[in-house]
Coordinates of C-alpha atoms and ligand atoms in Angstrom, one line a residue:
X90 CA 61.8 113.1 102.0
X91 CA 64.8 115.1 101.7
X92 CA 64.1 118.0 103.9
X93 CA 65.9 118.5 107.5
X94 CA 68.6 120.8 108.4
X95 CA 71.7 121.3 110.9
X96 CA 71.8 124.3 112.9
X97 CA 75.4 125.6 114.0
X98 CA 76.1 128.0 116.5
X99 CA 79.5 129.8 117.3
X100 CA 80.9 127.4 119.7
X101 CA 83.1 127.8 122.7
X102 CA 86.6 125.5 122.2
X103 CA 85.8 122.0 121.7
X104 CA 87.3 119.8 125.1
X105 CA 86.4 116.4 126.3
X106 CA 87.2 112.6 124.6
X107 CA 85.3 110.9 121.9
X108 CA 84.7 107.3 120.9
X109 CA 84.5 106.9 117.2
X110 CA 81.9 104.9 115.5
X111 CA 82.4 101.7 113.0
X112 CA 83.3 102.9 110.0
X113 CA 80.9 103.6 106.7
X114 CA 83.0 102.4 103.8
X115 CA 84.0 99.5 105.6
X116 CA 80.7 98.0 107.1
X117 CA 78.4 98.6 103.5
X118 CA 81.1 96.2 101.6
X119 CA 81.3 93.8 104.5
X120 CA 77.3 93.2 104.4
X121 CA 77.5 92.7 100.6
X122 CA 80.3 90.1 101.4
X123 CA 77.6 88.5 103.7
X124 CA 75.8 87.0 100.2
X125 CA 79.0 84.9 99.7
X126 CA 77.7 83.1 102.4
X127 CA 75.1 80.8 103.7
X128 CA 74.2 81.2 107.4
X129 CA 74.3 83.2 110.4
X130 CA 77.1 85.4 111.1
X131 CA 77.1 88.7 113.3
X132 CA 78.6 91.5 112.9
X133 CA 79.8 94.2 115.7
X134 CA 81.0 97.6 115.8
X135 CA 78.3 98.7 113.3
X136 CA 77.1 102.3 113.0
X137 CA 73.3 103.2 112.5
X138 CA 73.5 105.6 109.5
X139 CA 71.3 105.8 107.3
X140 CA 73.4 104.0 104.7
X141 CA 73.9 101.2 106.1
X142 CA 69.3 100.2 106.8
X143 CA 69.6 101.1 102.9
X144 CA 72.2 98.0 102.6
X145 CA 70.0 96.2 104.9
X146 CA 67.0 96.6 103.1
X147 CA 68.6 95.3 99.8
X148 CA 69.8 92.4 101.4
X149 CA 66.5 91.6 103.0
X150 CA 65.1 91.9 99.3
X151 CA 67.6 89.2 98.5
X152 CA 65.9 87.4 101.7
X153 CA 68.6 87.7 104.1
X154 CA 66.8 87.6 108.0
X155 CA 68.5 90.9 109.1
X156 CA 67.8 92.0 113.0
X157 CA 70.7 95.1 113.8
X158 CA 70.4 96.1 117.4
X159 CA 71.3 99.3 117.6
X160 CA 72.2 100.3 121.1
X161 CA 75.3 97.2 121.0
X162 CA 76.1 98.2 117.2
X163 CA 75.3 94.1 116.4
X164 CA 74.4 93.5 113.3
X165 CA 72.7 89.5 112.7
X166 CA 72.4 88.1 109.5
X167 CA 71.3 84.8 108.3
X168 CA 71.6 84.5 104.7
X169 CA 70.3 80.3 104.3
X170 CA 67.6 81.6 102.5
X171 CA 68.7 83.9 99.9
X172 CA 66.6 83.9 97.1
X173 CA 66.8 87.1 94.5
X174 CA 69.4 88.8 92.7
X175 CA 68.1 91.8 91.6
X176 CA 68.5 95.4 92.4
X177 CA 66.0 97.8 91.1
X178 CA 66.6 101.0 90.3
X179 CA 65.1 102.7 93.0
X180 CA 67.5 100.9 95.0
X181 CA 70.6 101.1 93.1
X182 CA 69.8 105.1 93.7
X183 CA 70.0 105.1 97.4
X184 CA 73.7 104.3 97.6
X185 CA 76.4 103.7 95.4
X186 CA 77.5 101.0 97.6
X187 CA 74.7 99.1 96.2
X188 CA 77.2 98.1 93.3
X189 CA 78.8 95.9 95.7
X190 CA 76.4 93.7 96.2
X191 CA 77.8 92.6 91.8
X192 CA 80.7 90.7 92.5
X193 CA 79.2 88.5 95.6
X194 CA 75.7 87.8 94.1
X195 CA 77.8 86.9 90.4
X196 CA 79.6 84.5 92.9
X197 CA 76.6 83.3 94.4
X198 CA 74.0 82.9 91.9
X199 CA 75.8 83.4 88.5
X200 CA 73.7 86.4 87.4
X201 CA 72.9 90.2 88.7
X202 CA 70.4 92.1 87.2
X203 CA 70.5 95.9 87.9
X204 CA 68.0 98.7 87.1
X205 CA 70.0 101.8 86.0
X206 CA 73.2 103.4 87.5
X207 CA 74.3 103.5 91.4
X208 CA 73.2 106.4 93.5
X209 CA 75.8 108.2 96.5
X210 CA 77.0 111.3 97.0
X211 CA 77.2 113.9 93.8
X212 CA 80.8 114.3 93.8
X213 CA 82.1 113.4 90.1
X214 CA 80.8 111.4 87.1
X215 CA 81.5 108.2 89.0
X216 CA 81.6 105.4 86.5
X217 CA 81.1 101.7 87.1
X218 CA 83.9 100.5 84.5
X219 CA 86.1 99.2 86.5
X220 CA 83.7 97.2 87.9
X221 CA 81.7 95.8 84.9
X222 CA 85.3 95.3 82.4
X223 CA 87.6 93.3 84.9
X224 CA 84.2 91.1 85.6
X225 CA 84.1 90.2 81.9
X226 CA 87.5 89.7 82.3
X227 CA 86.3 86.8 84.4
X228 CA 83.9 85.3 82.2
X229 CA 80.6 87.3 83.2
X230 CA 78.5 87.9 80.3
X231 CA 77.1 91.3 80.5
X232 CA 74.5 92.9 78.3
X233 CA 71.7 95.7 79.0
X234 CA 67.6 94.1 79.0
X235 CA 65.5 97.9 78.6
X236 CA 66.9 100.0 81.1
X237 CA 68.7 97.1 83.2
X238 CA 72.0 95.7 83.2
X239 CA 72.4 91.4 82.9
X240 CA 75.4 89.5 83.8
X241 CA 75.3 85.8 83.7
X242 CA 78.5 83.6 84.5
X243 CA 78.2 79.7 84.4
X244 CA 81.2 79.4 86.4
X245 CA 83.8 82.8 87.2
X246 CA 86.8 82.4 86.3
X247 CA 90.2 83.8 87.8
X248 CA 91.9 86.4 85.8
X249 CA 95.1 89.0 86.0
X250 CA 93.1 92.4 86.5
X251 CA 95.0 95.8 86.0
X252 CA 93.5 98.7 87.8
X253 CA 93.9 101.8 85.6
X254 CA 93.2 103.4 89.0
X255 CA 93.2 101.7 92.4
X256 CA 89.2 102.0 92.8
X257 CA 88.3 101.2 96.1
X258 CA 84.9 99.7 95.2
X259 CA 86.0 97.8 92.2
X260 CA 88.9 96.2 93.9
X261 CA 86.5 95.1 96.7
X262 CA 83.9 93.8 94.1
X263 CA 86.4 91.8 92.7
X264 CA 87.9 90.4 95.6
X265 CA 85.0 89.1 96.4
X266 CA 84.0 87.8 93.2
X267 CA 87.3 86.2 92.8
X268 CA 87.1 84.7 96.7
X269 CA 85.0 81.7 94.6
X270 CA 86.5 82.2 91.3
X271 CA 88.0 78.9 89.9
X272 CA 92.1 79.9 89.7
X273 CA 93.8 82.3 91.5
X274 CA 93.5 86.3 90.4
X275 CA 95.9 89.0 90.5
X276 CA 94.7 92.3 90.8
X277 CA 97.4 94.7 90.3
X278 CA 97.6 98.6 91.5
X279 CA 94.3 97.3 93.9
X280 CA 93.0 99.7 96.4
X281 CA 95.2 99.7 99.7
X282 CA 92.5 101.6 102.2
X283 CA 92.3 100.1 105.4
X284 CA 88.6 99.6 104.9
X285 CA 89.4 96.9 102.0
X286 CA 92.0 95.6 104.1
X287 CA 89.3 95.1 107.3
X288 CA 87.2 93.9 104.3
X289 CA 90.1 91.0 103.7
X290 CA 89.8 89.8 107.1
X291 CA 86.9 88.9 107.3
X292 CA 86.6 87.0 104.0
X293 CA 89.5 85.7 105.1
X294 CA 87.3 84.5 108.3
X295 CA 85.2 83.2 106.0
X296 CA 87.9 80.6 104.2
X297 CA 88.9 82.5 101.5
X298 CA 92.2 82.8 100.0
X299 CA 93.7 86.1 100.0
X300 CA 97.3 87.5 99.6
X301 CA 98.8 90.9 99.6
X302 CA 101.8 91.9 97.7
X303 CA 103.9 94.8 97.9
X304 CA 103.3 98.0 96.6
X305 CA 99.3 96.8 95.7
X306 CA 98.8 93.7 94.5
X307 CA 96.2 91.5 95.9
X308 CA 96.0 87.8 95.4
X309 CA 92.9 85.9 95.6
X310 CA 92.7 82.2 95.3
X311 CA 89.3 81.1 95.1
X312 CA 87.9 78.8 97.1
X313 CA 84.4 76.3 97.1
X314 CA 82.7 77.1 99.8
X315 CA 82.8 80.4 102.4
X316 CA 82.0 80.1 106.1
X317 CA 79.0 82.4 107.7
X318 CA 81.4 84.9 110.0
X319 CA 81.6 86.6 113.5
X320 CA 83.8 89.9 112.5
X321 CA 84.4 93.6 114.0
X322 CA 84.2 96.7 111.8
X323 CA 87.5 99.1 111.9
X324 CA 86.7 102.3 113.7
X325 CA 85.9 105.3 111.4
X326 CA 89.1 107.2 110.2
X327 CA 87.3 109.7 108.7
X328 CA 85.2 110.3 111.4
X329 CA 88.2 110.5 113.6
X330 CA 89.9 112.9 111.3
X331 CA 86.8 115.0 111.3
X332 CA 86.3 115.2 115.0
X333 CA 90.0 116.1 115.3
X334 CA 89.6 119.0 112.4
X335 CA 86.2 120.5 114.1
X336 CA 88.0 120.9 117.6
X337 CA 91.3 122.6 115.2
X338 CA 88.6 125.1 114.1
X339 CA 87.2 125.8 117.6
X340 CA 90.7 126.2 119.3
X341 CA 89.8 123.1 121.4
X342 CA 91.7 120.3 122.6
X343 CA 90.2 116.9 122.5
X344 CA 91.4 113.0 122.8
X345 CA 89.6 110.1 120.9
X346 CA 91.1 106.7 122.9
X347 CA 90.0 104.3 119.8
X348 CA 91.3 106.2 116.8
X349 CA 93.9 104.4 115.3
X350 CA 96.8 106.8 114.1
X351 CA 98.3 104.6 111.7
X352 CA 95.1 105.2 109.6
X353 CA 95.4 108.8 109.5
X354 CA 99.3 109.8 109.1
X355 CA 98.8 112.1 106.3
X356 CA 96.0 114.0 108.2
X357 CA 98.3 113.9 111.5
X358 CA 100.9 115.8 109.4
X359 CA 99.0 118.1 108.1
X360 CA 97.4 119.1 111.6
X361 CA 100.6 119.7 112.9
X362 CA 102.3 121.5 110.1
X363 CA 99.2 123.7 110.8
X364 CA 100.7 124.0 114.5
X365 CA 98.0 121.8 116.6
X366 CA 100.2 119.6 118.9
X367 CA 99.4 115.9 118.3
X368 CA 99.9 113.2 120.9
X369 CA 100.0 109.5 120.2
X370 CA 98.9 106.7 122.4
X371 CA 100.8 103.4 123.2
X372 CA 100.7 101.4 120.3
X373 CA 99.2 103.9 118.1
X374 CA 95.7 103.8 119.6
X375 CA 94.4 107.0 120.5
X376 CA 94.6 110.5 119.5
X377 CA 95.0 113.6 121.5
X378 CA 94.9 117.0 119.9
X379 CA 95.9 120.7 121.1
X380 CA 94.7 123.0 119.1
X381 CA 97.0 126.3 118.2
X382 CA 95.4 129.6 118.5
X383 CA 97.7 131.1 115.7
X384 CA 96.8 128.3 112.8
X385 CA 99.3 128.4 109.5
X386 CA 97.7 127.7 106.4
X387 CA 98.7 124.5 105.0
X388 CA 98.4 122.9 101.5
X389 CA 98.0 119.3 100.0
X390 CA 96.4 117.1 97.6
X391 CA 94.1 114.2 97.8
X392 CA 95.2 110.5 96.8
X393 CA 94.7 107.3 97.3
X394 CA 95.6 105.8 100.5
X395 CA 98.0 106.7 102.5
X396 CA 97.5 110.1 100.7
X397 CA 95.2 113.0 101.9
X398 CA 91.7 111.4 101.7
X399 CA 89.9 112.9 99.3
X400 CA 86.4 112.3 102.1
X401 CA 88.6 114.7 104.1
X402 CA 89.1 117.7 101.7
X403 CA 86.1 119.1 102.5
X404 CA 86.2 119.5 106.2
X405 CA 89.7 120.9 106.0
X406 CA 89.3 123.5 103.6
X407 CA 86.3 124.8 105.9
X408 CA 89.2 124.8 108.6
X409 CA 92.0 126.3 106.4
X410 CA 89.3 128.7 105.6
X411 CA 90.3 130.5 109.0
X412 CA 93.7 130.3 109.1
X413 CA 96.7 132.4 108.7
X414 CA 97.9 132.4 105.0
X415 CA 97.1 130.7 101.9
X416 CA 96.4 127.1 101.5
X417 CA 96.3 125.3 97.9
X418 CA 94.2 122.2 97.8
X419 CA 94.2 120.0 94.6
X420 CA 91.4 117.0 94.1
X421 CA 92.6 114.4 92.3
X422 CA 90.2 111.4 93.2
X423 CA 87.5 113.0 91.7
X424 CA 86.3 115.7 89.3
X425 CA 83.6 117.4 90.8
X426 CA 84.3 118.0 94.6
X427 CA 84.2 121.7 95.6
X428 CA 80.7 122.3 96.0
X429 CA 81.4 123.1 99.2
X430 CA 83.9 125.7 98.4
X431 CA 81.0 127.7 96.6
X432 CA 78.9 127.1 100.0
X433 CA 82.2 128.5 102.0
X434 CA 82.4 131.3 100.3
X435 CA 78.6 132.4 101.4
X436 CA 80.4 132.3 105.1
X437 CA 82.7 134.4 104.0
X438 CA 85.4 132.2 102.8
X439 CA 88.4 133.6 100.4
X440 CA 88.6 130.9 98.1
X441 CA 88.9 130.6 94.0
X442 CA 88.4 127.6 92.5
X443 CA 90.8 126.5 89.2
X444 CA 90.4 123.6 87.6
X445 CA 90.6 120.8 90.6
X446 CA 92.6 123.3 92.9
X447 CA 91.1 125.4 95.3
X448 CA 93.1 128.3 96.7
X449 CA 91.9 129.4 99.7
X450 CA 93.2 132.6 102.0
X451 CA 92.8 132.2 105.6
X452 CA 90.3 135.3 106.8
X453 CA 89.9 136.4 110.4
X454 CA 86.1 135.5 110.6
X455 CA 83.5 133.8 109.0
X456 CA 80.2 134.7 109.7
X457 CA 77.0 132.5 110.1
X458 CA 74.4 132.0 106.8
X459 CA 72.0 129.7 105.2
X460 CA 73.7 126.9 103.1
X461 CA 73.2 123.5 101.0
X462 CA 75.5 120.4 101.7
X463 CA 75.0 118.6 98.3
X464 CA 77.1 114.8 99.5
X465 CA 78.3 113.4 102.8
X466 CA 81.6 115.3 103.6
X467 CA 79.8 118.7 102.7
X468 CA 77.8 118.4 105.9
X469 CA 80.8 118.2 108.0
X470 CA 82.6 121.0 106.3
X471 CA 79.7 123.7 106.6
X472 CA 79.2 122.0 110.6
X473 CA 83.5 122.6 111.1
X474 CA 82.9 126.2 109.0
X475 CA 79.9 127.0 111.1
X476 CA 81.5 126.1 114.6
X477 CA 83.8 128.7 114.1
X478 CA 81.5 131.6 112.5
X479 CA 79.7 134.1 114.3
X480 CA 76.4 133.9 114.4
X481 CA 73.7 131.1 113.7
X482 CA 74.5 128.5 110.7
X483 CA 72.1 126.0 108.9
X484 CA 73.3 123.9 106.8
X485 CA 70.3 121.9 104.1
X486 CA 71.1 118.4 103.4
X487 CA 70.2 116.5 106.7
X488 CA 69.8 113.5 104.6
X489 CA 73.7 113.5 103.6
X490 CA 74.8 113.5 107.4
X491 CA 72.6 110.7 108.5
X492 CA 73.7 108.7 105.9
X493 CA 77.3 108.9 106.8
X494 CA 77.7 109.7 110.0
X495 CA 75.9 107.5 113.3
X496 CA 74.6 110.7 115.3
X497 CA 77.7 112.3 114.8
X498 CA 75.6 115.6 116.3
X499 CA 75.4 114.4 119.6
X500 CA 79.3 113.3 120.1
X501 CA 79.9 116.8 118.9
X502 CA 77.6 118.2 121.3
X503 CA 79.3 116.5 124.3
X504 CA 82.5 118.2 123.6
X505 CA 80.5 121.4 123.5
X506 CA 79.4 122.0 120.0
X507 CA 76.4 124.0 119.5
X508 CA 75.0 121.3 116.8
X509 CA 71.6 120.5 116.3
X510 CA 69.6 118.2 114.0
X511 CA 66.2 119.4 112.7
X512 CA 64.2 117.0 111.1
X513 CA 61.0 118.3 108.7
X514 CA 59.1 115.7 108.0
X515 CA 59.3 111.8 109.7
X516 CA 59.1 109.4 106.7
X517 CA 60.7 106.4 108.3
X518 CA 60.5 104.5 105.2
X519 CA 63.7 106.9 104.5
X520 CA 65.3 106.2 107.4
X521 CA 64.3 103.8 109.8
X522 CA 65.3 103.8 113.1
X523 CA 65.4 100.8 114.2
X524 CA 64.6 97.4 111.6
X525 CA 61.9 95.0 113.6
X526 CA 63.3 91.2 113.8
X527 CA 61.6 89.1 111.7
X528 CA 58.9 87.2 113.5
X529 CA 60.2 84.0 114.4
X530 CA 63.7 84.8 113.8
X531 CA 64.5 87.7 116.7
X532 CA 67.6 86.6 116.9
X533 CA 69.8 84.8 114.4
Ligands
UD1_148 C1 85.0 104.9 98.0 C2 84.4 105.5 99.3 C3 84.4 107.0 99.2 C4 85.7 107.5 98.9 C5 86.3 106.9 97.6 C6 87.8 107.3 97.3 C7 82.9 103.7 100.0 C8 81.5 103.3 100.3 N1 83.1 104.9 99.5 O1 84.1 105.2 96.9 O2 83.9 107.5 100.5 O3 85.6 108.9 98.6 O4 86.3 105.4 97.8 O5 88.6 107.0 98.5 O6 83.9 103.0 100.3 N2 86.3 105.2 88.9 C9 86.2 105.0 87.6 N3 85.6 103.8 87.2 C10 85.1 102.9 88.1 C11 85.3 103.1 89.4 C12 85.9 104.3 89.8 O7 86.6 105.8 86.7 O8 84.6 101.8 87.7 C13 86.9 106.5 89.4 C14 85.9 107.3 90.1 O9 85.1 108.1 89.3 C15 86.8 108.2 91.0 C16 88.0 107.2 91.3 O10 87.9 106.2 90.3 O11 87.3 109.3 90.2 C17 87.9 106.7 92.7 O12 86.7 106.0 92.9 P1 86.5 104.8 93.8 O13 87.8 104.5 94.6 O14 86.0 103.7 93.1 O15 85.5 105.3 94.9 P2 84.3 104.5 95.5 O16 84.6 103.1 95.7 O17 83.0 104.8 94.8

C-alpha cells in the first residue's frame, strides 16, 4: 500500500512557465467547512492529491453526494443528507486534516465521536490540545468511550479563546465551530496563513460573521443558519515556492503567471539574498525567477506566517545544500523536522543537526543514491536535491507526494526535470483516481 518511488536524474536547467495547482491546506479545511452546511455547493480550483479523495471519502461516510471532476479541478457537494458523525480510526490515520471535520460536525450535530489520534505527515508530536481545550471552552463536553474520543454540546457557546500558539488547524476548527456558536468569539494570537484567510471567505460566503483584527485576532459572530457555497481555492504557495526553489537548484530560470507574491515574501527574500533575480508581475501576480550560477548560502528560521514556512524548510535546505557557504536553519514550528537532513546527507550533503538547527555547508556536488522521504515536504527536498546530483536518484515514499502535491512530476517534467513516478502495486482503494458520481446524482 505504501510502496512506489520517484526517480531523479541530473537535470539540465529548469526553463519554461508553470501554473500552480489549488492549494492543499486550504482545500482539506474548506470541505470540512462544507458540513456546516445543507446543500449543494461547488467548489473550483481543486487539486487531485491524494489527500484530498481521503477528505472526500470521510465526508461521503458522513453521507455527503461528492462527484470531483478532475480534469476542470470541480469539486460538487451536496450535503442535504448528512447523516453520521463519526470518524474511525482508520480514518482519523489517513490525514491529520481529518481533525477538522470536529469543530463543523460539533456545530452541526452537537456531538463528534473519534477513534484514536489524527494521522499526516511524521513531523513532531503533534498534539490536538488546542483543539479539544478552547472547544470545552465552548461548552463541548468531552470524555474518551474505549479507545474513542466523545464530545457532546447541546448548544456551543461563544467564548474568548487564547492561542498559546497560533495553530493553524485549531484556529480553523474554531472558526468554524464558532460560525454557529450563540455570542460572538474572540480568538486571540489566531493563525494568519492565507489558507485560513481563503478559508474566511468562503464561510463568509456562506453568511457567517467573521472579523479580523490587527495583529491576529479573529472575531466570529455566530450566526443560525449557513448558506451551501460556490467558492475558489487560493493557488498553492508552497507549491509555488517549491517550483521556484527546484529551478534555483538547477540554474534555471522559470515564470509561474498565477503565483501570488504577496504570499511568499519571506521566500522571495531569501531567493534573492541567495542571488536569483526575482521579477514581479503587475499587481503581484506572477513570479519570474533567474537563477544565479554562483548561489550564497543563506540562513533563516521557520515561523508562522509571514515567516519562513516551516513546509518550505525542507526543499531549501536540499538547495542550500549546494551552495557557496554556510547556511543555519532553525525549526521552530515543530520538533521533529530534519529527517530529511539525515536523507541529505546520503547525497552527500554537509550538514549537522543541533537541537532544531541544522547547519549546513554548501558542497560542490551531490551525487545520486537510494533514499526514504518519511512526510510530504521530504519528497520535494530529495526531488530539488536529486535534480542537481549526478547520477540517478530514488527517493521511497511515493505515498507522501501524491498526497500533497496534484502530479506535481509532470509540471516538473515540462520544464525539463528528469522526474518520474513509479508506482508498485495499484491499490486504488489508496488512492483513487477518479470518485464515480453517485448514481442518480452525477451532478449536484
Ligand atoms: C498546518 C498545515 C501544515 C503546516 C502547519 C504549520 C494543513 C493541512 N497543514 O498543520 O502543512 O506545516 O500548519 O504551518 O493546513 N500544536 C499543539 N497543539 C495543538 C495544535 C498544534 O501543540 O492542538 C502545535 C504543533 O505540534 C506544532 C504547532 O502547534 O508544533 C503548529 O501546528 P499547527 O499550526 O496546528 O499545524 P497544522 O494545522 O497541523
Amino acid at each position: 500500500m505504501q510502496n512506489g518511488y520517484l526517480k531523479v536524474e541530473q537535470s539540465p536547467a529548469s526553463r519554461g512557465e508553470v501554473a500552480l495547482s489549488g492549494a492543499k491546506n486550504a482545500v482539506l479545511v474548506t470541505i470540512a467547512s462544507l458540513i456546516l452546511t445543507t446543500g449543494k455547493s461547488v467548489l473550483y480550483n481543486v487539486p487531485a492529491s491524494a489527500d484530498v479523495f481521503e477528505m472526500i471519502e470521510l465526508l461521503r461516510h458522513f453521507g455527503a453526494v461528492i462527484f470531483f471532476d478532475t480534469e476542470h479541478h470541480q469539486l460538487f457537494v451536496d450535503t442535504t443528507l448528512l447523516h453520521a458523525w463519526d470518524v474511525s480510526g482508520a480514518m482519523m490515520k489517513k490525514t491529520r486534516t481529518s481533525i477538522l471535520v470536529m469543530g463543523p460536525l460539533l456545530a452541526r450535530f452537537g456531538k463528534v465521536r473519534i477513534g484514536g489520534q489524527p494521522g499526516g505527515d511524521a513531523i513532531g508530536k503533534r498534539p490536538i490540545d488546542y483543539h479539544l481545550n478552547n472547544f470545552a471552552k465552548m461548552g463541548v463536553v468531552i470524555y474518551h468511550e474505549g479507545d474513542d474520543l466523545c464530545a457532546d454540546v447541546t448548544k456551543l457557546i461563544a467564548a474568548k479563546i487564547v492561542l498559546e500558539y497560533p495553530s493553524v488547524g485549531a484556529t480553523e476548527n474554531i472558526i468554524m465551530a464558532a460560525t454557529r456558536a450563540q455570542g460572538t468569539t474572540k480568538i486571540i494570537n489566531a493563525a494568519c496563513e492565507p489558507e485560513v484567510f481563503n478559508l474566511i471567505a468562503c464561510l463568509t460566503k456562506m453568511g457567517a460573521n467573521i472579523k479580523v483584527e490587527a495583529p491576529s485576532t479573529i472575531i466570529v459572530e455566530g450566526v443560525d443558519v449557513l448558506h451551501p457555497v460556490e467558492h475558489t481555492i487560493m493557488f498553492d504557495r508552497l507549491e509555488a515556492g517549491s517550483l521556484l526553489i527546484a529551478a534555483a537548484a538547477t540554474g534555471g530560470e522559470i515564470y509561474i503567471p498565477n503565483a501570488c507574491a504577496d504570499v511568499l515574501d519571506v521566500v522571495l527574500l531569501k531567493l534573492e539574498e541567495m542571488g536569483h533575480a526575482i521579477t514581479i508581475g503587475p499587481n503581484n501576480i506572477g513570479i519570474y525567477l533567474k537563477s544565479t550560477q554562483s548561489p550564497r548560502a543563506v540562513s533563516l528560521k521557520t515561523g508562522p506566517y509571514p515567516q519562513f514556512p516551516t513546509d518550505l524548510q525542507a526543499p531549501m535546505m536540499a538547495l542550500q545544500s549546494v551552495a557557496c557557504g554556510i547556511s543555519v536553519i532553525e525549526e521552530t514550528v515543530f520538533e521533529s523536522r530534519f529527517h530529511h537532513a539525515y536523507e541529505l546527507m546520503k547525497m552527500g550533503a554537509a550538514i549537522k543537526i543541533e537541537h532544531n538547527k541544522a547547519i549546513i555547508t554548501g558542497v560542490d556536488k551531490l551525487h545520486g543514491a537510494e533514499v526514504v522521504a518519511n512526510d510530504i515536504r521530504a519528497t520535494m527536498a530529495l526531488v530539488v536535491a536529486g535534480l542537481a546530483a549526478q547520477g540517478t536518484t530514488t527517493i521511497a515514499g511515493l505515498h507522501h507526494w501524491k498526497r500533497g502535491y496534484d502530479a506535481l512530476e509532470n509540471k516538473l517534467q515540462r520544464l525539463g526535470a528528469k522526474v518520474t513516478v513509479h508506482e508498485e502495486n495499484h491499490d486504488h482503494s489508496f488512492f483513487p483516481v477518479r470518485p464515480e458520481p453517485v448514481e442518480g446524482n452525477e451532478r449536484i
